[in-house]
mmCIF file of C-alpha atoms in Angstrom:
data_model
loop_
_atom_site.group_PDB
_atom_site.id
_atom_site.type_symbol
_atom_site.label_atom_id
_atom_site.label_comp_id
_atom_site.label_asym_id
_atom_site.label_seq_id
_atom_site.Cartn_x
_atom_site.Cartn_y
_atom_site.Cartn_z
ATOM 1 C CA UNK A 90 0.000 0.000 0.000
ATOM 2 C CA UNK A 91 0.840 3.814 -0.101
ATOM 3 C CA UNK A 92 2.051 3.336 3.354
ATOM 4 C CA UNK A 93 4.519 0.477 2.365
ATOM 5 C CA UNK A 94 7.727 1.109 1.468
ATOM 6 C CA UNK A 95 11.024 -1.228 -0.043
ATOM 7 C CA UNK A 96 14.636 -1.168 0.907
ATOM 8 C CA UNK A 97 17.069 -3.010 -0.565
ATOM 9 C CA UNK A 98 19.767 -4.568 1.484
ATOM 10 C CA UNK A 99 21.753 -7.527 3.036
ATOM 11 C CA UNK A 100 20.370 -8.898 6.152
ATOM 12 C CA UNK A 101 24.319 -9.892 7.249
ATOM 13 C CA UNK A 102 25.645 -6.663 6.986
ATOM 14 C CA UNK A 103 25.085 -4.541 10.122
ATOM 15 C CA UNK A 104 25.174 -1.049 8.016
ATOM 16 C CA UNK A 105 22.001 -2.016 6.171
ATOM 17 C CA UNK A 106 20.012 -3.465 9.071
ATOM 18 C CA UNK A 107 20.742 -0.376 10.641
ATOM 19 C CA UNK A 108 19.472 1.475 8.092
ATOM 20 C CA UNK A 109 16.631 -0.384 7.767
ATOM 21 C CA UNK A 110 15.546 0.353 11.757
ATOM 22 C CA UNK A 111 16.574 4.293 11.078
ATOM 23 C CA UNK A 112 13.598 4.027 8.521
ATOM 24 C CA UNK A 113 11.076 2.310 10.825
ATOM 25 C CA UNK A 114 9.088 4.368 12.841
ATOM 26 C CA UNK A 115 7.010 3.361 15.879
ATOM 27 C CA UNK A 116 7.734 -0.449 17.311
ATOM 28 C CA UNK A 117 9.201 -2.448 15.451
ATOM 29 C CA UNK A 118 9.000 -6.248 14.143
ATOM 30 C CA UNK A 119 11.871 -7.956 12.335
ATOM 31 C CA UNK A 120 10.564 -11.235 10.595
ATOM 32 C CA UNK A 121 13.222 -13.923 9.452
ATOM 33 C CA UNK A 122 12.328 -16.142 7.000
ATOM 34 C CA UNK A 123 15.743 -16.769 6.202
ATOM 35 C CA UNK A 124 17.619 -20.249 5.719
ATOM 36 C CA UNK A 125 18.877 -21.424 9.119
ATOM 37 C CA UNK A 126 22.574 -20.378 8.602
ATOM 38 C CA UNK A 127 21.758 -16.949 7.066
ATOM 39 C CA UNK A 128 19.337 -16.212 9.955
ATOM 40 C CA UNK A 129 22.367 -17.058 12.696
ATOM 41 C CA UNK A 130 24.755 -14.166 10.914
ATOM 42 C CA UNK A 131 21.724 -12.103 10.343
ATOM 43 C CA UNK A 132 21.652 -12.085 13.991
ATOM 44 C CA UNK A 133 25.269 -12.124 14.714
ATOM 45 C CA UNK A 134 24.877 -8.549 12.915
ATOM 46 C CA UNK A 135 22.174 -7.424 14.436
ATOM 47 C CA UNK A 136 23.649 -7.748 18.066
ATOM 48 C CA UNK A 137 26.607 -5.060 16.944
ATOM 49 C CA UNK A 138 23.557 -2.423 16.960
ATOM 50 C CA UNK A 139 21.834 -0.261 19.427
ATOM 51 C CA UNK A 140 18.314 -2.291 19.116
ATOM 52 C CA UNK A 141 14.957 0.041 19.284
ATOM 53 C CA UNK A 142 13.029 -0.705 22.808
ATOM 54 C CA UNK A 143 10.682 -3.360 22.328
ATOM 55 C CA UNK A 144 11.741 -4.650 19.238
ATOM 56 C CA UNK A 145 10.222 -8.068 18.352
ATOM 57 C CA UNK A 146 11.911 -10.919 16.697
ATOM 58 C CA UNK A 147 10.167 -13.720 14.400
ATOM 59 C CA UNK A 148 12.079 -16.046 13.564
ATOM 60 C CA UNK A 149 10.656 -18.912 11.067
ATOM 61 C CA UNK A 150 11.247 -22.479 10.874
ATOM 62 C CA UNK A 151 13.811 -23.976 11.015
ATOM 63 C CA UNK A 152 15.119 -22.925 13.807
ATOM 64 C CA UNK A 153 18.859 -24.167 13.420
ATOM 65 C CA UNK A 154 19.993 -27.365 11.339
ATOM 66 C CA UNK A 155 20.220 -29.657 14.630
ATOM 67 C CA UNK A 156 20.585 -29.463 18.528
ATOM 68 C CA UNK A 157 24.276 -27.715 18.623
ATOM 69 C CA UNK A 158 22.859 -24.910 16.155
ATOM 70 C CA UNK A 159 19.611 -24.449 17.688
ATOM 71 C CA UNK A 160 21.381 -23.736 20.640
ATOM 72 C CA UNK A 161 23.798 -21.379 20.052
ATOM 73 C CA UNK A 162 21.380 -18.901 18.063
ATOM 74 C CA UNK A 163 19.154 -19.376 21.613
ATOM 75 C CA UNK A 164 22.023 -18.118 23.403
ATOM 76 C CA UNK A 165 22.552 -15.661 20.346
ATOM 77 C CA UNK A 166 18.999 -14.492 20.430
ATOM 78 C CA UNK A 167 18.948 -14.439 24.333
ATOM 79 C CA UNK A 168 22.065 -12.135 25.241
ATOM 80 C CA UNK A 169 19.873 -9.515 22.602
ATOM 81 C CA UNK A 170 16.650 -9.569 23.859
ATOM 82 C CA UNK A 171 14.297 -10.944 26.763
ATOM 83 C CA UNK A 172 11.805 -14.540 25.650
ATOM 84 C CA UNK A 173 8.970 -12.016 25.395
ATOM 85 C CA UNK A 174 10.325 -10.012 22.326
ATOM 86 C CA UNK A 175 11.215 -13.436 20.386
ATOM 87 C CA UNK A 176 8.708 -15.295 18.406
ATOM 88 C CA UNK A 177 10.031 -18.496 16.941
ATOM 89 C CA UNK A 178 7.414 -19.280 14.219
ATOM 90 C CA UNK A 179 5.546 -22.179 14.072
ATOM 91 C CA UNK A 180 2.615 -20.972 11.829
ATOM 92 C CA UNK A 181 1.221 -25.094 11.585
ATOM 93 C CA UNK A 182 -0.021 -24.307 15.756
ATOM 94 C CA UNK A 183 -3.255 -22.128 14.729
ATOM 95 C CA UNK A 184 -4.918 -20.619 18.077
ATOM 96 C CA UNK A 185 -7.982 -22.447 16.580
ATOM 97 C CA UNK A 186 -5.985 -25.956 16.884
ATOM 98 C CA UNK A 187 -4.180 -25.163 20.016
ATOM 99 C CA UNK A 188 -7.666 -24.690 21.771
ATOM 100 C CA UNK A 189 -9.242 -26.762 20.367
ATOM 101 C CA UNK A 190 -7.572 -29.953 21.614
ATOM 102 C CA UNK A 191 -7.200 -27.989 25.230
ATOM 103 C CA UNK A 192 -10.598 -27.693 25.071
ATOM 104 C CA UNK A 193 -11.391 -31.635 24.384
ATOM 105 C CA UNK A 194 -8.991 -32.707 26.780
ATOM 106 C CA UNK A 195 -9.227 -30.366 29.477
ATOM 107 C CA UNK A 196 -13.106 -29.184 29.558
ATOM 108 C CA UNK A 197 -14.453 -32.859 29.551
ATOM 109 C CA UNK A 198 -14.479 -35.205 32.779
ATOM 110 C CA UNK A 199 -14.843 -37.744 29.997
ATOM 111 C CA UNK A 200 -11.280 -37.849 28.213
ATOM 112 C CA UNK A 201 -9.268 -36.533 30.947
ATOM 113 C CA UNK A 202 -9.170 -39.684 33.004
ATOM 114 C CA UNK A 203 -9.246 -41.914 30.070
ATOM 115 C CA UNK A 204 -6.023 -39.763 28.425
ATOM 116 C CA UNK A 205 -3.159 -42.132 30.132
ATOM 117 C CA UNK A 206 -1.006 -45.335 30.075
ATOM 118 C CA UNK A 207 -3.618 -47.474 31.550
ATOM 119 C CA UNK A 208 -6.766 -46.971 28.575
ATOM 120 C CA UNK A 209 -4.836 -46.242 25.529
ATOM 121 C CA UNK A 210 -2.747 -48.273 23.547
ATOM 122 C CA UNK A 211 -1.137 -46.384 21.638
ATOM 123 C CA UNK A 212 -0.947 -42.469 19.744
ATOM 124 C CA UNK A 213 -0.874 -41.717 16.507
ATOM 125 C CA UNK A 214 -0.156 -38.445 14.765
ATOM 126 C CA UNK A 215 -0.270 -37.965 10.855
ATOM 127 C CA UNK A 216 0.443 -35.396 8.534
ATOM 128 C CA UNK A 217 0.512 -37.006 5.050
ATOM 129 C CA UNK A 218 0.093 -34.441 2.063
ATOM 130 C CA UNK A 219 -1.246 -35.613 -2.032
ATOM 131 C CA UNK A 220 1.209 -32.807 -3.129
ATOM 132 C CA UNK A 221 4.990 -33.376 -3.922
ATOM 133 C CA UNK A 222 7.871 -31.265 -4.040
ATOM 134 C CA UNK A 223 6.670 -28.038 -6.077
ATOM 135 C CA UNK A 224 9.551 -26.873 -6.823
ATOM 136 C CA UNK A 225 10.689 -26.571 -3.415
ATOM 137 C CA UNK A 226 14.390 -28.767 -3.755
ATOM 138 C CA UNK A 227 16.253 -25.767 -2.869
ATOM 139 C CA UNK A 228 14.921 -26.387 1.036
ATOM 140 C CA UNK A 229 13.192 -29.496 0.911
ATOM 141 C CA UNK A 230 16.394 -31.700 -0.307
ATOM 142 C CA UNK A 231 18.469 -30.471 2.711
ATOM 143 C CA UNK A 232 15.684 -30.912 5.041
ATOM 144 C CA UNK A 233 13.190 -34.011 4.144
ATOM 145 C CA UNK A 234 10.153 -35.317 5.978
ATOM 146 C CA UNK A 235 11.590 -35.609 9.430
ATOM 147 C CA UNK A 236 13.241 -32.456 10.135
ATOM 148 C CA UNK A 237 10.707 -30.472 7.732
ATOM 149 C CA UNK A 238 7.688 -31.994 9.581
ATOM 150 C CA UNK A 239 8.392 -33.986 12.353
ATOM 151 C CA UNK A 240 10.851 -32.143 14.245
ATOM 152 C CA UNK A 241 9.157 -29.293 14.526
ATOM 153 C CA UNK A 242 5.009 -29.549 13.617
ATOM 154 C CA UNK A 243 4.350 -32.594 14.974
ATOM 155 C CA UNK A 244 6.186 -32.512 18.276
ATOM 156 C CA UNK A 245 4.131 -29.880 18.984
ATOM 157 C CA UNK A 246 1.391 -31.369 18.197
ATOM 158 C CA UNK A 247 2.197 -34.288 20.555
ATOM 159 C CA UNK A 248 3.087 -32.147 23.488
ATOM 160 C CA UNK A 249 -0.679 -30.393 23.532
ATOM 161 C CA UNK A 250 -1.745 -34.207 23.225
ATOM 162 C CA UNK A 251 0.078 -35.842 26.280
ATOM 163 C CA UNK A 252 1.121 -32.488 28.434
ATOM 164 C CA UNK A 253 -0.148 -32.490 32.408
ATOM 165 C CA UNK A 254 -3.786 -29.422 32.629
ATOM 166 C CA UNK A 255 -1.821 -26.483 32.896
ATOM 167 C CA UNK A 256 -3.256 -24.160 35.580
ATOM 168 C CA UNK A 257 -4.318 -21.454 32.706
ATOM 169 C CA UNK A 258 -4.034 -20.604 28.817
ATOM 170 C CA UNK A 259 -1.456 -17.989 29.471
ATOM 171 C CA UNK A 260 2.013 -18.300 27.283
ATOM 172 C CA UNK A 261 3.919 -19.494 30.141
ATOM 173 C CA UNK A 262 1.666 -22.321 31.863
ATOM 174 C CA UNK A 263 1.290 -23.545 27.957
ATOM 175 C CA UNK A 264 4.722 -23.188 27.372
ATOM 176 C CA UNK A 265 5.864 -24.858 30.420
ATOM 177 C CA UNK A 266 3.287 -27.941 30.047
ATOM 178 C CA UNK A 267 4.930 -28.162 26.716
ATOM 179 C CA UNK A 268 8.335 -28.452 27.480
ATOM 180 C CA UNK A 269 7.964 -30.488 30.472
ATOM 181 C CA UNK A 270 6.653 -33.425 28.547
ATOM 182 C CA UNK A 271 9.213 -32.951 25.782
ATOM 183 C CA UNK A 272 11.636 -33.141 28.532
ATOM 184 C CA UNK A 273 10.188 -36.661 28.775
ATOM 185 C CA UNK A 274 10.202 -37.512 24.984
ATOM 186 C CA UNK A 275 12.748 -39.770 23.497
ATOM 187 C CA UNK A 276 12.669 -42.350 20.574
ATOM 188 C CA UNK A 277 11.331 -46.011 21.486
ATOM 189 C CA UNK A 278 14.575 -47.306 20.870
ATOM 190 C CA UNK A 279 17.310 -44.886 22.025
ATOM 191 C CA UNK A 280 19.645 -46.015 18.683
ATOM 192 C CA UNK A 281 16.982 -44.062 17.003
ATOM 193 C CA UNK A 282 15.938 -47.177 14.466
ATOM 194 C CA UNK A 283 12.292 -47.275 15.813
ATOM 195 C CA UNK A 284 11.753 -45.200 12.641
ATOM 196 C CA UNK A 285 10.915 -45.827 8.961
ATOM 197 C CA UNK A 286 11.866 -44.061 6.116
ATOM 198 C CA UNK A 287 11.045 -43.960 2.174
ATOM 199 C CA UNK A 288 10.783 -41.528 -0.793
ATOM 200 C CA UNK A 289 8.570 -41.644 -3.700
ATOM 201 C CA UNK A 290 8.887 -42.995 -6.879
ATOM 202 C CA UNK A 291 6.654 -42.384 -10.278
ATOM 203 C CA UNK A 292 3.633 -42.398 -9.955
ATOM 204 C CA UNK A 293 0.083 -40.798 -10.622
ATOM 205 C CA UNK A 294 -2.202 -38.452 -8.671
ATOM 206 C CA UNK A 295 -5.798 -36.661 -9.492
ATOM 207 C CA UNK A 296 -4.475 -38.207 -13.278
ATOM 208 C CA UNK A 297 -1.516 -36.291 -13.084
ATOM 209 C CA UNK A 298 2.187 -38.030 -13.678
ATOM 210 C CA UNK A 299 4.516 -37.263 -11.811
ATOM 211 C CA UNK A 300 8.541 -38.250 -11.694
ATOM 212 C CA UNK A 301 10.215 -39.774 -9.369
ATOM 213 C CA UNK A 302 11.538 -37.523 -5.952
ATOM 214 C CA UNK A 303 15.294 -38.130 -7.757
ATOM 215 C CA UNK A 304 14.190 -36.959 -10.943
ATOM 216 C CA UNK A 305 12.513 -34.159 -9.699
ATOM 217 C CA UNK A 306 14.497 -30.638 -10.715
ATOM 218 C CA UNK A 307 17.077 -29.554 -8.301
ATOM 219 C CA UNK A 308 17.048 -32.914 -6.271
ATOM 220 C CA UNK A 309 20.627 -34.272 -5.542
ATOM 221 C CA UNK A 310 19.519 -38.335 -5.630
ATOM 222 C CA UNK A 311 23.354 -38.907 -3.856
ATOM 223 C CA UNK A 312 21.994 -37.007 -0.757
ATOM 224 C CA UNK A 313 19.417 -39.564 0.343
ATOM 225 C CA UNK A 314 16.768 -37.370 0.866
ATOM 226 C CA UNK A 315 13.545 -39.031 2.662
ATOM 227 C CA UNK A 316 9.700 -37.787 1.677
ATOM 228 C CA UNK A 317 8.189 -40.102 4.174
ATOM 229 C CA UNK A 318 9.001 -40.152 7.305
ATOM 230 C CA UNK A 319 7.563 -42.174 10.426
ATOM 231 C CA UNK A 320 9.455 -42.529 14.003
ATOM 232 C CA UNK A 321 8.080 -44.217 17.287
ATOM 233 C CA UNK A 322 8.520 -42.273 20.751
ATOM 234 C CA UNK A 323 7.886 -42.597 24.249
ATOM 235 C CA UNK A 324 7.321 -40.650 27.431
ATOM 236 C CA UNK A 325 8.824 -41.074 30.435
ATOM 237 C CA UNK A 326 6.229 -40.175 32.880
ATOM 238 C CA UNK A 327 4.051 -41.536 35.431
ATOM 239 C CA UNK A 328 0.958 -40.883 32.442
ATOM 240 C CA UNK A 329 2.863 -41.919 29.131
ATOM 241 C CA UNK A 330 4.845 -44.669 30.202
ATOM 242 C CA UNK A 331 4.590 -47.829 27.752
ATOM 243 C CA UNK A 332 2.629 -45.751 25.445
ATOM 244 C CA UNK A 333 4.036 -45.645 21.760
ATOM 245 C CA UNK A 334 3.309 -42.146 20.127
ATOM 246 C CA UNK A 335 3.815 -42.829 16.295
ATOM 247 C CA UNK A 336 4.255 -39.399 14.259
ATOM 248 C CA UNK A 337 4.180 -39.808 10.018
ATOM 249 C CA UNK A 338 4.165 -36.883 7.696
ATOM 250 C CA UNK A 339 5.196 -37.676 3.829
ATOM 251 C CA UNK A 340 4.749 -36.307 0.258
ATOM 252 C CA UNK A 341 2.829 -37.047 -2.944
ATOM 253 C CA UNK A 342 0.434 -39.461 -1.114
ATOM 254 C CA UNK A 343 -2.965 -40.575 -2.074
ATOM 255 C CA UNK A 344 -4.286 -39.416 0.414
ATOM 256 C CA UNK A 345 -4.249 -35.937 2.280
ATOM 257 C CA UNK A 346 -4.696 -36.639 6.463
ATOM 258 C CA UNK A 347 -3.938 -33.992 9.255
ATOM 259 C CA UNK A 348 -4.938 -36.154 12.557
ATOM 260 C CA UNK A 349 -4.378 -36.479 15.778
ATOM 261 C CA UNK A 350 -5.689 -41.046 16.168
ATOM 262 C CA UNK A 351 -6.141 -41.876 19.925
ATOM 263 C CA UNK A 352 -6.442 -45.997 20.117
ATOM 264 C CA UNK A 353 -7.925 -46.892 22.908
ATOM 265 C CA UNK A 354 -6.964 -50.173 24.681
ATOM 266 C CA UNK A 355 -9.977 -52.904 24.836
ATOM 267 C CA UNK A 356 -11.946 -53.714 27.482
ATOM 268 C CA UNK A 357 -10.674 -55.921 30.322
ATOM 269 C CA UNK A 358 -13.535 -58.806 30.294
ATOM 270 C CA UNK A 359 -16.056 -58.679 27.289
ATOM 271 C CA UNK A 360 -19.046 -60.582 29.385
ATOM 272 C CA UNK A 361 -19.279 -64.028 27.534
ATOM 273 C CA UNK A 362 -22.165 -63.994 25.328
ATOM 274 C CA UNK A 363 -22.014 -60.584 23.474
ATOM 275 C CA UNK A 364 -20.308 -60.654 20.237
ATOM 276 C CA UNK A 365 -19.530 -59.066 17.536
ATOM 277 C CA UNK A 366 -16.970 -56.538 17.678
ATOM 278 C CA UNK A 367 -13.136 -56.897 16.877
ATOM 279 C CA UNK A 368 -10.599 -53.938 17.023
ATOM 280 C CA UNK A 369 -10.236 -51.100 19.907
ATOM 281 C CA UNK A 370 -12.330 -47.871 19.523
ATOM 282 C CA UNK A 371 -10.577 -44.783 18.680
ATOM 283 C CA UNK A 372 -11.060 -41.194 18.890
ATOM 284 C CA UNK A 373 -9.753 -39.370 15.618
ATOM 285 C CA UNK A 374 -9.047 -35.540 15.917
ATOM 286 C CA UNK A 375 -8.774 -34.504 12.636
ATOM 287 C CA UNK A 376 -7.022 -31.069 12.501
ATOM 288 C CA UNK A 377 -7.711 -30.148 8.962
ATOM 289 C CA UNK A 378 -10.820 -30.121 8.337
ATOM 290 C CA UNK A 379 -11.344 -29.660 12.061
ATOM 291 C CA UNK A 380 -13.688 -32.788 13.056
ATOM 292 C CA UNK A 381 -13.745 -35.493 15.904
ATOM 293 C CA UNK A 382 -14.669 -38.720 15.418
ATOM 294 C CA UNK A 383 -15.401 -40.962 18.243
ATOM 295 C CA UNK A 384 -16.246 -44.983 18.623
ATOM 296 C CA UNK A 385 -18.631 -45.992 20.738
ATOM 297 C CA UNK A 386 -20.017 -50.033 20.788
ATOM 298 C CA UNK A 387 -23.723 -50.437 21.087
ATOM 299 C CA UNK A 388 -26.091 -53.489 20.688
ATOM 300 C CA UNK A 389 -26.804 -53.999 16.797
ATOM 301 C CA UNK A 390 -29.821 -54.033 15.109
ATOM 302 C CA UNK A 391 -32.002 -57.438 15.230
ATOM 303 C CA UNK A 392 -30.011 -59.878 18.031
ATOM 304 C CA UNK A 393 -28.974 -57.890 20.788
ATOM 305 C CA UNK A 394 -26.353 -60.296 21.522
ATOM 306 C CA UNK A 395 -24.090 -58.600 18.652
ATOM 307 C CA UNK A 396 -22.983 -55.511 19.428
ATOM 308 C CA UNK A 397 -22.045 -52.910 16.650
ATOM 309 C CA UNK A 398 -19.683 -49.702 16.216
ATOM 310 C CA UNK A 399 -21.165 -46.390 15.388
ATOM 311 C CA UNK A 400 -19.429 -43.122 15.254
ATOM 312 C CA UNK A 401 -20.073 -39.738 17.092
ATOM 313 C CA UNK A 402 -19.321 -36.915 14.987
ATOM 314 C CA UNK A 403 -18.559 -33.300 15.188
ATOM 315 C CA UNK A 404 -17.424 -30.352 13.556
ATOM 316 C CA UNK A 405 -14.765 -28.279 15.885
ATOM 317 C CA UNK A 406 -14.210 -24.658 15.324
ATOM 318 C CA UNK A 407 -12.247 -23.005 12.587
ATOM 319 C CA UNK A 408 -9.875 -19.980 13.492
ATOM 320 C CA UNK A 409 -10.930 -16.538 11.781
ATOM 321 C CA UNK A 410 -7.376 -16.050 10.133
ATOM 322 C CA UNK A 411 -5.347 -17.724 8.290
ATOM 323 C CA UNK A 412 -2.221 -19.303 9.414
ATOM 324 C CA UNK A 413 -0.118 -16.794 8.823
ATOM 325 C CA UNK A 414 -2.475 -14.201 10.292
ATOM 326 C CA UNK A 415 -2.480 -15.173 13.377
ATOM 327 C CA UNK A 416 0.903 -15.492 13.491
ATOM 328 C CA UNK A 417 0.626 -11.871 12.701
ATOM 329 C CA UNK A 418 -1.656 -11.141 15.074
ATOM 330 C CA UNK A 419 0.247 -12.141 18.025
ATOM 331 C CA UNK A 420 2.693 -10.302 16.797
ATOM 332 C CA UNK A 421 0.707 -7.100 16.419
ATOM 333 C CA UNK A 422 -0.165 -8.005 20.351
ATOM 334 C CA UNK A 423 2.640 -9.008 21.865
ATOM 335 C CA UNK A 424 1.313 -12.209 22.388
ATOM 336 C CA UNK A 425 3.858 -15.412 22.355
ATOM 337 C CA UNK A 426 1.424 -17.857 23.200
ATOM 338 C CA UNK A 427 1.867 -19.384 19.614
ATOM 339 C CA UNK A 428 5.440 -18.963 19.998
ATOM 340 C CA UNK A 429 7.726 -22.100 20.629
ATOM 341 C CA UNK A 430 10.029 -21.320 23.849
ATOM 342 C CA UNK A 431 13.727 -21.230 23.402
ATOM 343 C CA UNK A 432 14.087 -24.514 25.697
ATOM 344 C CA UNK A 433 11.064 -25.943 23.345
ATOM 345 C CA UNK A 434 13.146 -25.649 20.312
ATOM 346 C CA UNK A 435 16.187 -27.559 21.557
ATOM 347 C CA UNK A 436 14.159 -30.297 23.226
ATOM 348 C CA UNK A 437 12.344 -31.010 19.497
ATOM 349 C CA UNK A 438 15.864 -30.947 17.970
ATOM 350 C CA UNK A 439 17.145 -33.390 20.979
ATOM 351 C CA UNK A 440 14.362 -36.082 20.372
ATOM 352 C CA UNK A 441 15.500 -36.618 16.616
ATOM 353 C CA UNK A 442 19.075 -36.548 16.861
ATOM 354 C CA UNK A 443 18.961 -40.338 17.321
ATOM 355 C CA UNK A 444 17.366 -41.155 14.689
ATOM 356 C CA UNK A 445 19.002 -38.525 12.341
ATOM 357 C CA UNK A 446 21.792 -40.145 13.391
ATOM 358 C CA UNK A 447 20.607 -43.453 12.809
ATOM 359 C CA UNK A 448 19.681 -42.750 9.130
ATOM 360 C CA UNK A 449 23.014 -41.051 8.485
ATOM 361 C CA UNK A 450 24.698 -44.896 9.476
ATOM 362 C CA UNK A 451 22.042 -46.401 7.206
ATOM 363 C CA UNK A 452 20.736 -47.991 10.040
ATOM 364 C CA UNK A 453 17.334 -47.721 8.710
ATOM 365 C CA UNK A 454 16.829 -48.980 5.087
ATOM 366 C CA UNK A 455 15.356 -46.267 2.927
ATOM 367 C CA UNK A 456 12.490 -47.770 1.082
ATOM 368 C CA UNK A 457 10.445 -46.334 -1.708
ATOM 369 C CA UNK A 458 6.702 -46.016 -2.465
ATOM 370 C CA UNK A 459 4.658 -45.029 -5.699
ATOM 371 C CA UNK A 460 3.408 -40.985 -5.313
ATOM 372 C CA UNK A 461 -0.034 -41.406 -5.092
ATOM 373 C CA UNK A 462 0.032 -44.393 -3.188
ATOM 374 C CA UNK A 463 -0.729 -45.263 0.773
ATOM 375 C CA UNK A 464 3.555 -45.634 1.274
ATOM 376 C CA UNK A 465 6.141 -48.517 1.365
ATOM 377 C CA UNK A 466 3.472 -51.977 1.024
ATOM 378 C CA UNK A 467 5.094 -53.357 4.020
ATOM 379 C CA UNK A 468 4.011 -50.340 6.211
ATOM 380 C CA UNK A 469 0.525 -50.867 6.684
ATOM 381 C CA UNK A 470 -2.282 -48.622 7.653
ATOM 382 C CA UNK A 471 -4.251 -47.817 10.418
#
């Protein structure tokens, strides 16, 4: 707009930044979404200056390459500026999403209880997308479906899933819930090879052809890049313990899912006589379209000796913004409740570093899979 204007400039070199906050009036926001190693000298420059009071820093995702990275742009970040002023973007954690599931698990006497080692068998959380790399090698091949998905998204995701009822909604109880169970997080086998890995092939979706990941433009096949990615974890807590939390997110897929699968354990002593029903009722929390699904076992129709599944259904709210506007929005407010916590960061890059190390041994095979297809054959589906 009119009141828009466009400088020019590197974001490494102190002279321009500075010149860029002598043309800023009011409070000021500076928002990185910079490669990881850029964003660390971009900083690096930026602590040479005389800041503005109250200036706010977003920085985007990813937030370092691994766990010795991430933290020394914390401690780079931190020596500049106080946890309030610094808003490490995670723009997948909508305030609609985040509420949502505190909402579910913390405004019902129902799923509270039921929410622990004892009634559920195991966790799973899915982000599987039908599109493939659109032209996005020059991030995507350093990164792949782990550290592009998993290591950031979905550990989130899990913490707002298993974390203790914080006392309030404020940043820091949320926060602190948060991190405390990530604390707890490791991989199900501390080598890091509970985890699966593959990368697409040729294949076909919505009638469109597509090449293989290796073949696609930009890709460097030597590198081993994976676009499926699928790790088991586990909590160490009195809540968590013996409970496998599976997290998948992949590319070119046949399927799009966002969900959040709860699987609950089955009943101690079906009374002998009723029959009918195999398999454990679940509750699925899908995040996008924002629905929950819930089992429940009633008698059937006609003999009411065999007992049938139905499904409760609901629509859960929708945020008024997009993604990116809320992240805006909190900005605008000063509100970091949708920001990950320094400590947050490292603990995400902390629970992968086994298995990233794992995969760099070849410890874990990587397979491949047709785009458009469910994955590898020998993976399964819940």
């Amino acid at each position: 707009g009119k009141n828009s204007r466009y400088l020019r400039g590197d974001a490494t070199i102190p002279a321009d930044l500075a010149r860029v906050l002598a043309e800023a009036p009011g409070r000021v926001a500076i928002y990185f979404a910079l490669p990881p190693a850029v964003t660390i000298l971009a900083c690096t420059a930026l602590a040479t200056l005389d800041l503005p009071k109250g200036l706010l820093l977003a920085l985007e995702k990813p937030f370092g390459t691994d766990l010795t990275t991430a933290k020394a742009l914390n401690r780079r970040l931190q020596k500049m500026l106080p946890e309030q002023q610094l808003f490490r973007v995670d723009h997948f954690l909508g305030k609609s999403t985040v509420l949502n599931l505190l909402g579910l698990r913390f405004a019902n006497r129902i799923f509270e209880p039921l929410f622990s080692a004892p009634n559920i068998e195991r966790v799973e959380i899915t982000f599987d997308e039908n599109l493939a790399l659109e032209g996005r090698a020059g991030y995507y091949d350093r990164a792949g479906a782990l550290v592009d998905m998993i290591q950031s998204h979905l550990l989130l995701v899990l913490a707002l899933v298993a974390m203790e009822p914080p006392a309030s909604v404020d940043s820091e109880d949320l926060r602190g819930g948060m991190a405390q169970v990530l604390r707890a997080t490791r991989p199900w086998k501390r080598n890091g090879t509970s985890s699966r890995r593959a990368r697409y092939g040729a294949g076909t979706i919505d009638g469109k052809r597509l090449p293989a990941y290796v073949d696609e433009k930009g890709v460097e096949p030597a590198a081993g890049t994976e676009t499926l990615a699928e790790v088991t974890l586990a909590i160490d807590n009195w809540r968590w313990a013996g409970v496998p939390f599976v997290l998948r997110s992949g590319k070119a897929l046949g399927e799009a899912r966002q969900e959040i699968l709860v699987v609950f354990r089955e009943v101690p002593h079906l009374p002998t006589g009723l029959r009918g029903i195999a398999g454990p009722s679940c509750l699925r929390i899908s995040l996008k379209p924002a629905t929950l699904d819930l089992d429940l076992v009633i008698n059937g129709e006609g003999d009411p000796f065999t007992l049938d599944r139905t499904v409760l259904h609901t629509d859960l709210g929708a945020g008024e913004l997009s993604a990116y506007g809320e992240v805006l929005s909190s900005l605008l407010e000063s509100d970091p409740t949708l920001s990950v916590r320094g400590d947050v960061a490292e603990e995400c890059w902390r629970i992968v570093s086994p298995i990233l190390a794992a995969w760099r041994k070849d410890a874990v095979a990587l397979e491949t899979y047709a785009a458009g297809s469910d994955g590898p054959n020998s993976w399964g589906r819940s």
